[in-house]
Amino acid sequence: MTYSPPEIPNGYILLARIMTEGQVWGSDPMTFKLWIWLMMQARHDPYPWTLGDTKIHRGQLVMSMQQASDALTYEDGRGVHRPTRKAIKCALDKLESWGMVSTVRNS
């Protein structure tokens, strides 16, 4: 009898256990959450998607600061917390300096 993993709607990402030894693991929660969100949003199909004159390949994504802010907003007992554009840019800059992402800024 062979094992068949369950179907996961919209796919999945794999996390390596060694990531607990990396810089992002010990960083602030916002940077960590942004990194996970970016991985989940990245294109996973093997075929490129065209946006205007730009091809978006596997592992790439197009995002706005507003989309990131919406995705990273959370609520706790003290209210709703929405990250600012500056906080998201700071987290992206950290991830880029660690070689975990590369960015092309449009505006």
PDB file of C-alpha atoms in Angstrom, residues 3 11 16 18 21 29 38-40 48 50 54 61-62 64 70 80 85 92 99 103 106-107:
ATOM      1  CA  TYR A   3       0.921   6.584   0.912  1.00  0.00           C
ATOM      2  CA  GLY A  11      -0.901  24.181  -2.527  1.00  0.00           C
ATOM      3  CA  ALA A  16      13.317  23.285   6.261  1.00  0.00           C
ATOM      4  CA  ILE A  18      17.494  24.380   9.404  1.00  0.00           C
ATOM      5  CA  GLU A  21      19.358  28.455  12.678  1.00  0.00           C
ATOM      6  CA  PRO A  29       7.789  38.680  14.486  1.00  0.00           C
ATOM      7  CA  LEU A  38       6.004  36.265   0.707  1.00  0.00           C
ATOM      8  CA  MET A  39       6.772  32.568   0.265  1.00  0.00           C
ATOM      9  CA  MET A  40       3.078  31.715   0.295  1.00  0.00           C
ATOM     10  CA  PRO A  48       5.548  32.300 -16.308  1.00  0.00           C
ATOM     11  CA  THR A  50       2.842  37.965 -17.981  1.00  0.00           C
ATOM     12  CA  THR A  54       7.139  41.674 -17.444  1.00  0.00           C
ATOM     13  CA  LEU A  61       5.521  37.796  -7.019  1.00  0.00           C
ATOM     14  CA  VAL A  62       4.111  41.239  -7.540  1.00  0.00           C
ATOM     15  CA  SER A  64       2.109  46.337  -3.027  1.00  0.00           C
ATOM     16  CA  ASP A  70      -3.573  44.042   4.777  1.00  0.00           C
ATOM     17  CA  VAL A  80      -6.383  45.953  15.438  1.00  0.00           C
ATOM     18  CA  ARG A  85       4.523  51.195   5.034  1.00  0.00           C
ATOM     19  CA  LEU A  92      11.830  43.885   3.390  1.00  0.00           C
ATOM     20  CA  GLY A  99      19.915  37.483   0.860  1.00  0.00           C
ATOM     21  CA  THR A 103      13.160  43.386  -4.695  1.00  0.00           C
ATOM     22  CA  ASN A 106       8.224  50.332  -8.837  1.00  0.00           C
ATOM     23  CA  SER A 107       7.454  53.502  -6.913  1.00  0.00           C
TER      24      SER A 107
END
